[in-house]
PDB file of C-alpha atoms and ligand atoms in Angstrom:
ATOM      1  CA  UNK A  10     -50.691 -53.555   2.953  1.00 40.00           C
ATOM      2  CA  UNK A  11     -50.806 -52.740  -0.440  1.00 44.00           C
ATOM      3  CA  UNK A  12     -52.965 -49.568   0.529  1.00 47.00           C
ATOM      4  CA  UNK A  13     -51.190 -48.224   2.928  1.00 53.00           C
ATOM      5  CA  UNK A  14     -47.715 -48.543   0.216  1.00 48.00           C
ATOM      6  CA  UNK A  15     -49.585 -46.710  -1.824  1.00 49.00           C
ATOM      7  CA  UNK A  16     -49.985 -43.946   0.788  1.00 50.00           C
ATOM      8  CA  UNK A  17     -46.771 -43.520   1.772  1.00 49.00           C
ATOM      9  CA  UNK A  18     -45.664 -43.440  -2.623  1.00 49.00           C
ATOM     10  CA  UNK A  19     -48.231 -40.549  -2.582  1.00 48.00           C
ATOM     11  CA  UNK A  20     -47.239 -38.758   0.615  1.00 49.00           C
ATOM     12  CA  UNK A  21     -43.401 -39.038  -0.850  1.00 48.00           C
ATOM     13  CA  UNK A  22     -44.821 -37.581  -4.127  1.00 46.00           C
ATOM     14  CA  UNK A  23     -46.176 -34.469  -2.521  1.00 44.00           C
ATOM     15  CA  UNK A  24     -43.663 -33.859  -0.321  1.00 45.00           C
ATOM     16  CA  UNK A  25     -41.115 -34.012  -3.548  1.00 43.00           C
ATOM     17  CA  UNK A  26     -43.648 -31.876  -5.659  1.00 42.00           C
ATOM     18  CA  UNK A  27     -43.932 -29.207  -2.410  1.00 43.00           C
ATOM     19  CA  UNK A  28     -40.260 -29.181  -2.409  1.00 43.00           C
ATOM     20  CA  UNK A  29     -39.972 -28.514  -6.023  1.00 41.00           C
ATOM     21  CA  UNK A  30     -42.804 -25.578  -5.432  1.00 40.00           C
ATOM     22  CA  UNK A  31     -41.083 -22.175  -5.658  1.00 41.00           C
ATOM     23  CA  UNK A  32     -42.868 -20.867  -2.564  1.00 41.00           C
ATOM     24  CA  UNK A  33     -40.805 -18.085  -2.093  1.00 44.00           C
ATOM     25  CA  UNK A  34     -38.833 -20.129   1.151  1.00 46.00           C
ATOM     26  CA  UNK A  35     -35.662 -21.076   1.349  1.00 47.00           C
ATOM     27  CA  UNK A  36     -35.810 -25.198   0.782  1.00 45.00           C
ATOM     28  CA  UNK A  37     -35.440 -27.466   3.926  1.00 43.00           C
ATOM     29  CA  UNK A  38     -32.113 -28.835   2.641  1.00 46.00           C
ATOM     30  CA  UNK A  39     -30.141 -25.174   2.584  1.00 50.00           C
ATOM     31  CA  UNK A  40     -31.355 -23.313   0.095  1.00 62.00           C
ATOM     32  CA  UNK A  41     -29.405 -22.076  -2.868  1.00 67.00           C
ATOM     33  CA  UNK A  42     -28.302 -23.835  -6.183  1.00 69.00           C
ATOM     34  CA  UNK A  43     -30.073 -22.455  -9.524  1.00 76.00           C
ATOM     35  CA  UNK A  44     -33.308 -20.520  -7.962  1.00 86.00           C
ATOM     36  CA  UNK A  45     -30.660 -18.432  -6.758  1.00 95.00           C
ATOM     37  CA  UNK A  46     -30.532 -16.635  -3.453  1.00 98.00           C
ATOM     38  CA  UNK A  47     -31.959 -13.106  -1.458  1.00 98.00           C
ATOM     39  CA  UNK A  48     -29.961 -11.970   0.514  1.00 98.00           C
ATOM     40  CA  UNK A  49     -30.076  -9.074   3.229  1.00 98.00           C
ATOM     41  CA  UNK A  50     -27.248  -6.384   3.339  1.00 98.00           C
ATOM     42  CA  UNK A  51     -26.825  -2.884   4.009  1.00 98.00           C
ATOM     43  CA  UNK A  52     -26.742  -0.306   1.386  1.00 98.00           C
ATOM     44  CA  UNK A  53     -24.692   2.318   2.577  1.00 98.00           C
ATOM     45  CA  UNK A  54     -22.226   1.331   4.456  1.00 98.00           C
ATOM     46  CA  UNK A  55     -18.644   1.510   2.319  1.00 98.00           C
ATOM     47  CA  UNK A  56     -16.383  -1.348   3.383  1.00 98.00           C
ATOM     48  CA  UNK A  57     -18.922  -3.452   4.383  1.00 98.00           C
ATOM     49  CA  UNK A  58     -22.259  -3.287   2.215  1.00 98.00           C
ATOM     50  CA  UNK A  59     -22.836  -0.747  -0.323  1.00 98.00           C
ATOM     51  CA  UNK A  60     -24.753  -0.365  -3.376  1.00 98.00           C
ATOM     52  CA  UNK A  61     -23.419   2.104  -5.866  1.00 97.00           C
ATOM     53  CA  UNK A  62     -25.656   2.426  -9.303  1.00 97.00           C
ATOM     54  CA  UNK A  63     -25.810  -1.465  -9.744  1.00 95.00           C
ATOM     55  CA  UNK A  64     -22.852  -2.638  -8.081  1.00 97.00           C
ATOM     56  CA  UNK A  65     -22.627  -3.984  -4.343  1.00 98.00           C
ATOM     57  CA  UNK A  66     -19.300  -4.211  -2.522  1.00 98.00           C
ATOM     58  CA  UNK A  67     -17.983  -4.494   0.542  1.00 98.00           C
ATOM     59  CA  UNK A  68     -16.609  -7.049   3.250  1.00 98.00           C
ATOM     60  CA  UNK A  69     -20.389  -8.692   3.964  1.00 98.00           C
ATOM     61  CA  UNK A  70     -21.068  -8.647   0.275  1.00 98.00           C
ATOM     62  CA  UNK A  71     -17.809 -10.673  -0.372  1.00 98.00           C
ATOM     63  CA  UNK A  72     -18.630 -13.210   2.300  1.00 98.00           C
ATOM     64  CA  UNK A  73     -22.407 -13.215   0.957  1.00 98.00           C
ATOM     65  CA  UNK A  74     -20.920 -13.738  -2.380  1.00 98.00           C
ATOM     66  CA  UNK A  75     -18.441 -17.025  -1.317  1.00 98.00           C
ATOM     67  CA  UNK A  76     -21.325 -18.256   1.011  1.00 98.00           C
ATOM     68  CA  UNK A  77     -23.644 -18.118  -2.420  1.00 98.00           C
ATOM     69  CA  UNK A  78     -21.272 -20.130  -4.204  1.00 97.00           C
ATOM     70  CA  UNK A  79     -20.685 -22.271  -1.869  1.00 97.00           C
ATOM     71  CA  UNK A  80     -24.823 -23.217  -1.707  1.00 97.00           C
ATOM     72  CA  UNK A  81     -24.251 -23.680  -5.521  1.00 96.00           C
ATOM     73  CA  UNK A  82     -25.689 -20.014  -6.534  1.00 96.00           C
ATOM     74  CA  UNK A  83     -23.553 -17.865  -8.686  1.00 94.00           C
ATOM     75  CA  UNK A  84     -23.488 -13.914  -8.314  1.00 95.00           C
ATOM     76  CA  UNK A  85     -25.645 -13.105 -11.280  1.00 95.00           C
ATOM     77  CA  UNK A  86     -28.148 -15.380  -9.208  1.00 96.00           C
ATOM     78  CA  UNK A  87     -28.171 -13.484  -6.146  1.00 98.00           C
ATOM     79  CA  UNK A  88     -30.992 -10.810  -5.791  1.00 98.00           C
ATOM     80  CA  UNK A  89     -29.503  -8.128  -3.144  1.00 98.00           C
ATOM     81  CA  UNK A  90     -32.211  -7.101  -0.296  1.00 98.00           C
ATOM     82  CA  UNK A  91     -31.636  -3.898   1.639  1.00 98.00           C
ATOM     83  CA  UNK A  92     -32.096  -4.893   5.206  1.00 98.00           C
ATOM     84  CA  UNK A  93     -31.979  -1.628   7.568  1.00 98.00           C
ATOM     85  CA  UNK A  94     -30.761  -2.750  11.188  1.00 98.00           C
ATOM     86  CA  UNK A  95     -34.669  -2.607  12.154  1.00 98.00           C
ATOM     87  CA  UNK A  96     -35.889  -5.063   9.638  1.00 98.00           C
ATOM     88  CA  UNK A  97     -33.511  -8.007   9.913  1.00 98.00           C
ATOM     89  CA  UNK A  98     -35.261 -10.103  11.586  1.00 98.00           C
ATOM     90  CA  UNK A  99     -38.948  -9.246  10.054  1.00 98.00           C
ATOM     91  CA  UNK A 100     -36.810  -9.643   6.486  1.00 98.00           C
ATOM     92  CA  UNK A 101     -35.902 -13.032   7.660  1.00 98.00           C
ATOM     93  CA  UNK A 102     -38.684 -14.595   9.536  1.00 98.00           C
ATOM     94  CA  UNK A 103     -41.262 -13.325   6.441  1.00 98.00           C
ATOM     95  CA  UNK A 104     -39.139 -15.362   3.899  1.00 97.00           C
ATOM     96  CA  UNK A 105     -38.181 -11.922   2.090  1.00 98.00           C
ATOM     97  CA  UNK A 106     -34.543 -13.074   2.411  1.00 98.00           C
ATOM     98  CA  UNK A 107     -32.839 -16.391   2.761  1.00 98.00           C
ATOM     99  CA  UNK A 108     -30.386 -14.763   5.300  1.00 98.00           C
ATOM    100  CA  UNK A 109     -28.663 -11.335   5.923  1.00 98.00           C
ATOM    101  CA  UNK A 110     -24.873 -10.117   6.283  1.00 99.00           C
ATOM    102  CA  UNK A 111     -25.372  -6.921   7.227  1.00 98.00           C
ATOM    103  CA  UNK A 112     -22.946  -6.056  10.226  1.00 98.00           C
ATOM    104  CA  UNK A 113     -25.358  -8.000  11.938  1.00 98.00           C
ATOM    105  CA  UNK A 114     -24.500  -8.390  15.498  1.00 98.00           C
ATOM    106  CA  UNK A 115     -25.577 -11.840  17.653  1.00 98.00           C
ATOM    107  CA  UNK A 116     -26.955 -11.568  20.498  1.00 98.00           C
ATOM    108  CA  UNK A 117     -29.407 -13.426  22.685  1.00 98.00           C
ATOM    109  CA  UNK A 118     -32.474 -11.166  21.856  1.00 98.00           C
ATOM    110  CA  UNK A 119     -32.462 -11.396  18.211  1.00 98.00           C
ATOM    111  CA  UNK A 120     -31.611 -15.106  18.360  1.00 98.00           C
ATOM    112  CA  UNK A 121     -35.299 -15.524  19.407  1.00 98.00           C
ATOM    113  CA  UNK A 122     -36.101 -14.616  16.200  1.00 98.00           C
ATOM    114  CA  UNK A 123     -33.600 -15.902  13.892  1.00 98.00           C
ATOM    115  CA  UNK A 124     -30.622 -18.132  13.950  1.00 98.00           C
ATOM    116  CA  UNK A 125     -27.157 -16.880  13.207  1.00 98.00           C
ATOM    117  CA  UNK A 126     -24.145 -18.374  11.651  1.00 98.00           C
ATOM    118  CA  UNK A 127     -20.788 -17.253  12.599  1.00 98.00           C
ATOM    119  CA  UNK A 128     -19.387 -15.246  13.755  1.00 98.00           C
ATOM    120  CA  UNK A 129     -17.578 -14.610  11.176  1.00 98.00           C
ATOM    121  CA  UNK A 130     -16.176 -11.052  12.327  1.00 98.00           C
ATOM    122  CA  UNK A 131     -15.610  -9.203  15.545  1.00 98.00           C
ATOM    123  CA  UNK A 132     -16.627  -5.731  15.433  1.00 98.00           C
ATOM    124  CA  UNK A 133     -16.296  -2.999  18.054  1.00 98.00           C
ATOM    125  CA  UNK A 134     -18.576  -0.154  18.923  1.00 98.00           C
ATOM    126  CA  UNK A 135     -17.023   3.121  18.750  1.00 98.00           C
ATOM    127  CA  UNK A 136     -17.439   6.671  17.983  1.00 98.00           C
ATOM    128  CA  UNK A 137     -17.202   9.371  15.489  1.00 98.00           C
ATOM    129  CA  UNK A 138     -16.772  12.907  15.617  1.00 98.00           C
ATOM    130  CA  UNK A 139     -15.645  15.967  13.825  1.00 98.00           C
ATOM    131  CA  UNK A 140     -12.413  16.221  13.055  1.00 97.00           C
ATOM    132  CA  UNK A 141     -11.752  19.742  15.109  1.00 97.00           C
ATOM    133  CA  UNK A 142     -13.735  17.836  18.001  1.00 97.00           C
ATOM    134  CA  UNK A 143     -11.493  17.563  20.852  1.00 97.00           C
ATOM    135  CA  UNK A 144     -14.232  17.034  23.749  1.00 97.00           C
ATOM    136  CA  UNK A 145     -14.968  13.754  23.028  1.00 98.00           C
ATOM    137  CA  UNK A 146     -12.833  10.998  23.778  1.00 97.00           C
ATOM    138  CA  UNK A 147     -15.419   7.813  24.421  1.00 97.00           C
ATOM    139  CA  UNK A 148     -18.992   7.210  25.611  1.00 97.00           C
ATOM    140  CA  UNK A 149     -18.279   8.762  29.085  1.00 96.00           C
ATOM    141  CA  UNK A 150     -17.596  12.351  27.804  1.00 96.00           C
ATOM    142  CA  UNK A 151     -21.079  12.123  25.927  1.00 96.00           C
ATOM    143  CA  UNK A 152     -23.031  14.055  28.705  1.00 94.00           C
ATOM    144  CA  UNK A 153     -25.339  16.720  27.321  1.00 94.00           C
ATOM    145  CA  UNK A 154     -24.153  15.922  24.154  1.00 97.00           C
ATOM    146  CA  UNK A 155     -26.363  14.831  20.672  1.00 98.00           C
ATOM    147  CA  UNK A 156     -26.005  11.495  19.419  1.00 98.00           C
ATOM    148  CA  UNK A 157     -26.975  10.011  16.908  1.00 98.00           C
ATOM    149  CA  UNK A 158     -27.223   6.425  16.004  1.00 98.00           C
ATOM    150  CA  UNK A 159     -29.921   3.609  14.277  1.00 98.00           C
ATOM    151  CA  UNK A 160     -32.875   2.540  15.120  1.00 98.00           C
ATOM    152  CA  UNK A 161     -33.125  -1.420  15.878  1.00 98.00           C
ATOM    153  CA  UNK A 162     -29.637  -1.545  16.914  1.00 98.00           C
ATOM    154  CA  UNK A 163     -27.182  -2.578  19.321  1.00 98.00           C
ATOM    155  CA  UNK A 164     -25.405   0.550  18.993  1.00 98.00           C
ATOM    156  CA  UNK A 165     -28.546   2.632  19.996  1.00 98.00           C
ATOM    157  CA  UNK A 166     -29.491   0.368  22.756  1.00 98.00           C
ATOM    158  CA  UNK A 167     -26.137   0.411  24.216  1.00 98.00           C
ATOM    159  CA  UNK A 168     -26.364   4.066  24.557  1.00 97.00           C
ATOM    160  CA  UNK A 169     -30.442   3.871  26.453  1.00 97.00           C
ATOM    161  CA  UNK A 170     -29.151   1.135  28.755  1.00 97.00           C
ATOM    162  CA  UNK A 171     -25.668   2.431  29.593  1.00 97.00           C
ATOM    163  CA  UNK A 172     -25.553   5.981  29.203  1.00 96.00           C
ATOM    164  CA  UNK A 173     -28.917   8.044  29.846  1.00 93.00           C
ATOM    165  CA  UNK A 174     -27.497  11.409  29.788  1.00 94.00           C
ATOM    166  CA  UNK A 175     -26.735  11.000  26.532  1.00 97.00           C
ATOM    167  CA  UNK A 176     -29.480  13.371  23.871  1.00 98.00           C
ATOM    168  CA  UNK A 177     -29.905   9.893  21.623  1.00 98.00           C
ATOM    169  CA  UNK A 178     -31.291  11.181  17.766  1.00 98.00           C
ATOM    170  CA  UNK A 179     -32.721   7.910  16.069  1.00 98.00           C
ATOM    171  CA  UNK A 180     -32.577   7.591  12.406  1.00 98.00           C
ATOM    172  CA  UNK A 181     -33.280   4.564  10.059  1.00 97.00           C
ATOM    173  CA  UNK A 182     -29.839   4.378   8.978  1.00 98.00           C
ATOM    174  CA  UNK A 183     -26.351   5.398   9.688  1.00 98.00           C
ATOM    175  CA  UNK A 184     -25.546   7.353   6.504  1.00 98.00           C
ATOM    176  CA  UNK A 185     -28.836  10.153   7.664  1.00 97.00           C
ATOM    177  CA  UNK A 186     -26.439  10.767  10.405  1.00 98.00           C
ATOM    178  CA  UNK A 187     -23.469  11.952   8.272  1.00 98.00           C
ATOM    179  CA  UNK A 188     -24.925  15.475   6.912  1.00 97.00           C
ATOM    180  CA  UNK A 189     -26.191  16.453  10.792  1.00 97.00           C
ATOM    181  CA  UNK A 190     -22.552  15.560  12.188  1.00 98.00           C
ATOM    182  CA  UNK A 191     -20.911  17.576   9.010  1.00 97.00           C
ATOM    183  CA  UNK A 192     -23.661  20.817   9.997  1.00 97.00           C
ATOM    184  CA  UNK A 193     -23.775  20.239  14.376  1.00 97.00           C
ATOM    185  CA  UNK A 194     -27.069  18.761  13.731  1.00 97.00           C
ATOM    186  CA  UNK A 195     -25.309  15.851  16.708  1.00 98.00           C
ATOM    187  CA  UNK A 196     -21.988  15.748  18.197  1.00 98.00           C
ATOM    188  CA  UNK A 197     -21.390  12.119  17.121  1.00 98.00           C
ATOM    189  CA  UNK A 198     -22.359   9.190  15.703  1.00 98.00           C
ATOM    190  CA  UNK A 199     -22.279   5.754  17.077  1.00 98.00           C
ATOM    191  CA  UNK A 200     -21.924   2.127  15.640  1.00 98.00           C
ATOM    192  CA  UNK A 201     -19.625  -0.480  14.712  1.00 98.00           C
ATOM    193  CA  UNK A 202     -15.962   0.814  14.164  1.00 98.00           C
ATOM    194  CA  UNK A 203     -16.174  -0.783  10.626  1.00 98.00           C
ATOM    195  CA  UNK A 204     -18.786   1.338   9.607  1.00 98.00           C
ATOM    196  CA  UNK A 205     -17.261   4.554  10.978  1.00 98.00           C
ATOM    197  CA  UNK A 206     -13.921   3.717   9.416  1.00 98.00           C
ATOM    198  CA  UNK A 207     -15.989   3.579   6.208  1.00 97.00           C
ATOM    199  CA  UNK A 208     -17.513   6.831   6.396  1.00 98.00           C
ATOM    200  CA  UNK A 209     -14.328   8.314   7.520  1.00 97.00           C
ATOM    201  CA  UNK A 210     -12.315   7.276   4.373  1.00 96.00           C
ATOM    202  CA  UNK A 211     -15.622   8.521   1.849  1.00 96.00           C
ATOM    203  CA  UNK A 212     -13.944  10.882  -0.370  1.00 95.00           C
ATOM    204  CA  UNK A 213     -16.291  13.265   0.206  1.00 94.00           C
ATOM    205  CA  UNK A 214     -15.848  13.237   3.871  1.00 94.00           C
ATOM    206  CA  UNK A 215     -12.123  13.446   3.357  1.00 91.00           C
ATOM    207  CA  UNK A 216     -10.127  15.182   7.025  1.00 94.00           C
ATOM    208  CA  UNK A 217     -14.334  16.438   8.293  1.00 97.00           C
ATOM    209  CA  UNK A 218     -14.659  13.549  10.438  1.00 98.00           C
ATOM    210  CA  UNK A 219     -12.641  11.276  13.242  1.00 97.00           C
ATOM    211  CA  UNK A 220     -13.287   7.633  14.907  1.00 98.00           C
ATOM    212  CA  UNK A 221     -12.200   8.395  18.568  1.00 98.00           C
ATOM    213  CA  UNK A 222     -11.217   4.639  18.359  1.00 96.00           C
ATOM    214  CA  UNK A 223     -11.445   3.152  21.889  1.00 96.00           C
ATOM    215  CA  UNK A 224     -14.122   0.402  21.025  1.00 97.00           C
ATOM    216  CA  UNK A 225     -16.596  -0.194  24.301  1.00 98.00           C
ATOM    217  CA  UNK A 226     -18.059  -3.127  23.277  1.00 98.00           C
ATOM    218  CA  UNK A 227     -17.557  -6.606  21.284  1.00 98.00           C
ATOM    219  CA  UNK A 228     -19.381  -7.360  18.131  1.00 98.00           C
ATOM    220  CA  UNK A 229     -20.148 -10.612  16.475  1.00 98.00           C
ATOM    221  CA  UNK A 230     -21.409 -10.031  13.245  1.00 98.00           C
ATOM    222  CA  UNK A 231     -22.883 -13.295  12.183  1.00 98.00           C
ATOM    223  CA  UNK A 232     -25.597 -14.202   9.356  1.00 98.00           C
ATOM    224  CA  UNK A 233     -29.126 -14.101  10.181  1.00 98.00           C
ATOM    225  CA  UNK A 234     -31.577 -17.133   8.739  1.00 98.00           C
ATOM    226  CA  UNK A 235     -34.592 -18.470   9.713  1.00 98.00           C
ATOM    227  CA  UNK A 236     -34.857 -20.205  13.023  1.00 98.00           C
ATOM    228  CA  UNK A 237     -34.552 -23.513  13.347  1.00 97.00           C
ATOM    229  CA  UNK A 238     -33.187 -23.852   9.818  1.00 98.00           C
ATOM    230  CA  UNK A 239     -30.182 -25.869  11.582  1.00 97.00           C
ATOM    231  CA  UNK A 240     -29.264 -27.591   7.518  1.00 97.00           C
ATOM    232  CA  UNK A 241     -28.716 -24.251   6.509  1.00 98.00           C
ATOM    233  CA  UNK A 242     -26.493 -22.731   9.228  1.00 98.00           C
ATOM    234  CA  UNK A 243     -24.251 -26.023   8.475  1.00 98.00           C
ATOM    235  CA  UNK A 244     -23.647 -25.315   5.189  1.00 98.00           C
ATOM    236  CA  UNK A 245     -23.029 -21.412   6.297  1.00 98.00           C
ATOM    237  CA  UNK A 246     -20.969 -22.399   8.959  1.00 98.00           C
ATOM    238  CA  UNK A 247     -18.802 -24.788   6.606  1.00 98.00           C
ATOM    239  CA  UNK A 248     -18.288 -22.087   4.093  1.00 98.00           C
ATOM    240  CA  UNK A 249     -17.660 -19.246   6.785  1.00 98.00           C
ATOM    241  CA  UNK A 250     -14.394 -21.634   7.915  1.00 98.00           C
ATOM    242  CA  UNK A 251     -13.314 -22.130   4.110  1.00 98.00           C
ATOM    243  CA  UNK A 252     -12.938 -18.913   3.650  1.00 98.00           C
ATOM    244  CA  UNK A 253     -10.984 -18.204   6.550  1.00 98.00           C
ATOM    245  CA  UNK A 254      -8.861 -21.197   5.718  1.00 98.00           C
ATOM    246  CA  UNK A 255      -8.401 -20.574   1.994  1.00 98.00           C
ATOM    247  CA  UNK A 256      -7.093 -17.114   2.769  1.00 98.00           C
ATOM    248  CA  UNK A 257     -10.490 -15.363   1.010  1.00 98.00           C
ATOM    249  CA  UNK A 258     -11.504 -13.751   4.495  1.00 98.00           C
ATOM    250  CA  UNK A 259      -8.346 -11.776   4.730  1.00 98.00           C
ATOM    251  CA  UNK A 260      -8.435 -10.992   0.801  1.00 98.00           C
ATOM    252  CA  UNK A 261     -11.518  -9.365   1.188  1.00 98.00           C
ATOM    253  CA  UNK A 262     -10.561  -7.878   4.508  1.00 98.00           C
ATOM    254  CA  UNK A 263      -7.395  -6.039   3.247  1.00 98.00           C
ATOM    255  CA  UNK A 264      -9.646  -4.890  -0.409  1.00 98.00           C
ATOM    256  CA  UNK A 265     -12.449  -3.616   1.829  1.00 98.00           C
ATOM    257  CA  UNK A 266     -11.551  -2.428   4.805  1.00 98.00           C
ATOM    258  CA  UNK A 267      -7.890  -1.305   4.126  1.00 96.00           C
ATOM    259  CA  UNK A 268      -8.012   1.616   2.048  1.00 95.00           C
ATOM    260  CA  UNK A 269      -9.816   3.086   5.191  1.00 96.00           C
ATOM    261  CA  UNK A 270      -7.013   1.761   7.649  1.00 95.00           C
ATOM    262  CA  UNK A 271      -9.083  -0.503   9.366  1.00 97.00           C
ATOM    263  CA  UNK A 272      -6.987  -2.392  11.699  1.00 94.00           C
ATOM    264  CA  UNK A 273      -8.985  -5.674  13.265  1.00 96.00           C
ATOM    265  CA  UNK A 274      -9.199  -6.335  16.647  1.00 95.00           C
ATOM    266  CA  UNK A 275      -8.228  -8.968  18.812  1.00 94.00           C
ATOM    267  CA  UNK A 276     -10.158 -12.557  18.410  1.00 97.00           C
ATOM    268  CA  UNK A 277     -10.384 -12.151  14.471  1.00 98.00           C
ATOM    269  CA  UNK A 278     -10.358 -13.954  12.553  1.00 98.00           C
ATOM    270  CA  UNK A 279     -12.968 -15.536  14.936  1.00 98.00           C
ATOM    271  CA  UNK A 280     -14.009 -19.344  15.096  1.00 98.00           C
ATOM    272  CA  UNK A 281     -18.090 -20.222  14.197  1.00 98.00           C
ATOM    273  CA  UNK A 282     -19.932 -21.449  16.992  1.00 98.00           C
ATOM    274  CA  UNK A 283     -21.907 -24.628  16.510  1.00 97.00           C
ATOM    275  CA  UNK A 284     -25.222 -24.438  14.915  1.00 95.00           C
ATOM    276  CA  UNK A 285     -28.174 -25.081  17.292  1.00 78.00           C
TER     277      UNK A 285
HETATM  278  N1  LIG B  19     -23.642  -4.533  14.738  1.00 97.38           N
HETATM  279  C1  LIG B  19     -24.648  -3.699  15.352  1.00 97.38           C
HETATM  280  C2  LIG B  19     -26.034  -4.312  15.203  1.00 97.38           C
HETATM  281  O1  LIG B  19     -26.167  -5.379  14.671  1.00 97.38           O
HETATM  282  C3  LIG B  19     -24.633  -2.282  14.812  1.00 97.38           C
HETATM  283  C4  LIG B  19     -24.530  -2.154  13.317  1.00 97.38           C
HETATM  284  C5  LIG B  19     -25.858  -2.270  12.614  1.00 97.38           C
HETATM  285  O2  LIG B  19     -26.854  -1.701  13.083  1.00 97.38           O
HETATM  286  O3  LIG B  19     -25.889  -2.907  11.566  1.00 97.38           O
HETATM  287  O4  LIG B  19     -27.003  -3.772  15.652  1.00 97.38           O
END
């Protein structure tokens, strides 16, 4: 009896010292606090994740940054990971991020993968054009014509399942798609109509470029995390409602995404589905 006491003293003992072990993983009980936090976001996407000489703003940075504090880690303890639409879940599943807001839609493939909490946003995909462009008006005047969109994403597999004729150009991310829309390089570009408001309202894109603005599909941006790590996506979840309760969603909403004249759609602010 005594033995076996002992046994279990030094099984507890390792598991407490494995816990302690910076490993590089995100910690069964959430993750955050003092080691601080990596998290996945875009990188050059104004309104929603950009990085500008050391600063990162944007609406998914904000709602990284209140989801950090909320796990205990303060901003000067979060290490910001560029996470391309194509590397999410690799990013995530490899440890290289404890989770990713990064207009990050859910959806049943990718939840394979990873888990999501949220939403936390509805998003619409939509298109944008030049400004002088009257022959588009949505995805079914696209015949013939060059699009361009991202690798990895819903956006770009939207387009293969539902719309063949369309000439689809593939780049790593949507900002490489800005200079070939300015030049005729493509016709449009297609994504979220968060993004395209972004690049709309860049100064230096001032009047070049339009979002036709009749969305064609729904959205749900939620944060990506490891599967299975159900602790986690409570605590996400939990802060995801605060800050739509405390009034910090629609703070950061109106700083980010209203100098571009973002308007959300219907079903926002949304409610978080349960974690599973
Ligand atoms: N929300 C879509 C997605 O998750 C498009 C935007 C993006 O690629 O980040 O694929």
């Amino acid at each position: 009896m005594k033995a076996r006491l002992g046994a279990v003293a030094a099984a507890a003992a390792l598991a407490l010292t494995l816990a302690a072990c910076g490993s590089g993983q995100p910690s069964a009980t959430g993750g955050g606090g003092d080691s601080g936090l990596k998290i996945g976001i875009k990188f050059d996407q104004p309104g929603m994740g950009l990085k500008k000489g050391s600063e990162y703003s944007g609406f998914d940075v904000d709602v990284a940054k209140y989801v950090a504090k909320a796990l205990g880690t303060s901003e000067d303890k979060i290490t910001w990971v560029q996470a391309p639409s194509a590397q999410r879940e690799t990013l995530i599943q490899t440890g290289q991020v404890d989770f990713v807001v990064a207009t990050y839609s859910i959806t049943d493939a990718r939840k394979e993968k990873v888990s999501f909490a949220g939403p936390y946003f509805i998003a619409g995909q939509d298109l944008l054009v030049r400004a002088d462009d009257s022959s588009i008006t949505g995805p079914d005047s696209l015949d013939g014509k060059k699009l361009c969109s991202v690798t990895g994403s819903t956006s770009a597999q939207k387009v293969k399942d539902k719309y063949p004729g369309v000439q689809l150009q593939e780049f790593g991310t949507y900002s490489e798609c800005l200079p070939a829309l300015q030049t005729g390089g493509v016709d449009a570009l297609t994504t979220d109509d968060t993004i395209l408001a972004g690049y709309a309202a860049q100064e230096q894109y001032k009047g070049k470029f339009k979002v036709v603005g009749k969305p064609f599909s729904q959205e749900n941006y939620g944060i990506g995390l490891k599967k299975g790590d159900t602790a986690l996506c409570q605590k996400v979840t939990d802060a995801i409602k605060k800050m739509v309760s405390d009034g910090s969603w629609q703070k950061a909403l109106d700083a980010n995404l209203g100098p571009a004249g973002y308007k959300p759609g219907a079903g926002n602010p949304p409610t978080p589905a349960a974690c599973s």
